[in-house]
Amino acid sequence: MELVFATHNPNKIKEVRLLLPAHIRLHTLESLGCYTDIPETGATLEENARLKADYVAGRYGLPCFADDTGLLVNALHGAPGVHSARYAGGQKSAGDNMDKLLRELENTHDREARFETVIALVQDGDTRFFKGEVRGTITREKSGQGGFGYDPVFMPDGYDRTFAALPLEVKNRISHRARALQELIAYLQGPGAGGA
Ligand code: IMP
């Protein structure tokens, strides 16, 4: 089957390509020539994921999925959450976002946090949601060269290194997005999928 992943993020495309079964032909916004910055104006991860998937499915007439992710920090009552990308401002700088987070938590012992991903799949006019989360802690400083976004300051439970310091295969087994994607893949391979 053909499927579009509505993202401009090459790191996410790399992660997803490693996980999707071979019979699914993956298109990306780049391979479709779509350079629009689709607005993420929703109040929830679900709304944002749906906005992106709807836009692309409508424009290209192909089944499409999009993800939206938030980092929810316990001591900050769930912030930055749906605002994770713009936590330190509209320039969406990963470095600035992490610096702000480390500053906010400077005197805080509670370092618990979790990533949540929602994937919206739009297919034949129908929308379905798939969710994944991973729990962990926010480190006191950045470490690791891999990954993207908040990876250098997020250490998943059960590991002694950040996502940015762990091999991509490990992140891809346990991450929020990997888990949401496993749900999506199970659905696409299951009896109710229609066209898979
Ligand atoms: P979005 O889902 O791409 O809009 O991501 C929202 C925010 O979460 C951005 O700041 C991303 O960099 C960050 N983010 C998304 N996925 C990950 C991840 O796997 N690791 C670290 N940060 C992420």
Short mmCIF file of N, CA and C in Angstrom, two decimals, residues 9 28 38 44 47 58 88-89 92 103-104 111 116 122 138 152 155 168:
data_model
loop_
_atom_site.label_atom_id
_atom_site.label_comp_id
_atom_site.label_asym_id
_atom_site.label_seq_id
_atom_site.Cartn_x
_atom_site.Cartn_y
_atom_site.Cartn_z
N ASN A 9 10.52 16.42 9.04
CA ASN A 9 11.64 16.12 9.93
C ASN A 9 12.40 14.85 9.46
N THR A 28 6.97 10.94 1.55
CA THR A 28 7.14 12.00 2.56
C THR A 28 6.71 13.31 1.91
N ILE A 38 2.62 23.27 7.52
CA ILE A 38 1.22 23.10 7.92
C ILE A 38 1.06 23.60 9.35
N THR A 44 -4.46 20.34 21.38
CA THR A 44 -4.03 19.02 21.88
C THR A 44 -3.15 18.35 20.83
N GLU A 47 -5.36 16.99 18.02
CA GLU A 47 -5.81 17.98 17.02
C GLU A 47 -4.70 18.32 16.04
N GLY A 58 -6.10 15.25 2.04
CA GLY A 58 -7.02 16.01 1.18
C GLY A 58 -6.32 16.51 -0.07
N ALA A 88 10.74 27.70 23.96
CA ALA A 88 11.59 28.88 24.19
C ALA A 88 11.36 29.95 23.12
N GLY A 89 10.28 29.82 22.33
CA GLY A 89 9.97 30.84 21.33
C GLY A 89 9.73 30.26 19.95
N LYS A 92 11.69 27.79 17.34
CA LYS A 92 11.69 26.33 17.50
C LYS A 92 13.11 25.75 17.61
N ARG A 103 17.03 25.21 32.95
CA ARG A 103 16.95 26.36 33.86
C ARG A 103 15.73 26.23 34.78
N GLU A 104 14.59 25.89 34.18
CA GLU A 104 13.34 25.77 34.96
C GLU A 104 13.47 24.70 36.05
N ARG A 111 12.62 14.95 38.70
CA ARG A 111 13.04 15.07 37.29
C ARG A 111 12.17 14.22 36.38
N GLU A 116 4.96 11.85 24.96
CA GLU A 116 3.74 11.25 24.41
C GLU A 116 3.66 11.57 22.92
N VAL A 122 -5.32 9.24 8.42
CA VAL A 122 -6.51 9.60 7.65
C VAL A 122 -6.53 8.74 6.39
N ILE A 138 14.57 13.90 33.31
CA ILE A 138 15.33 14.97 32.66
C ILE A 138 16.69 15.06 33.36
N PRO A 152 18.90 14.95 23.99
CA PRO A 152 20.10 15.03 24.85
C PRO A 152 19.80 15.21 26.34
N MET A 155 16.43 10.85 29.64
CA MET A 155 16.98 9.51 29.89
C MET A 155 15.81 8.56 30.17
N LEU A 168 20.36 4.37 17.81
CA LEU A 168 19.01 4.60 17.27
C LEU A 168 18.15 3.34 17.35
#
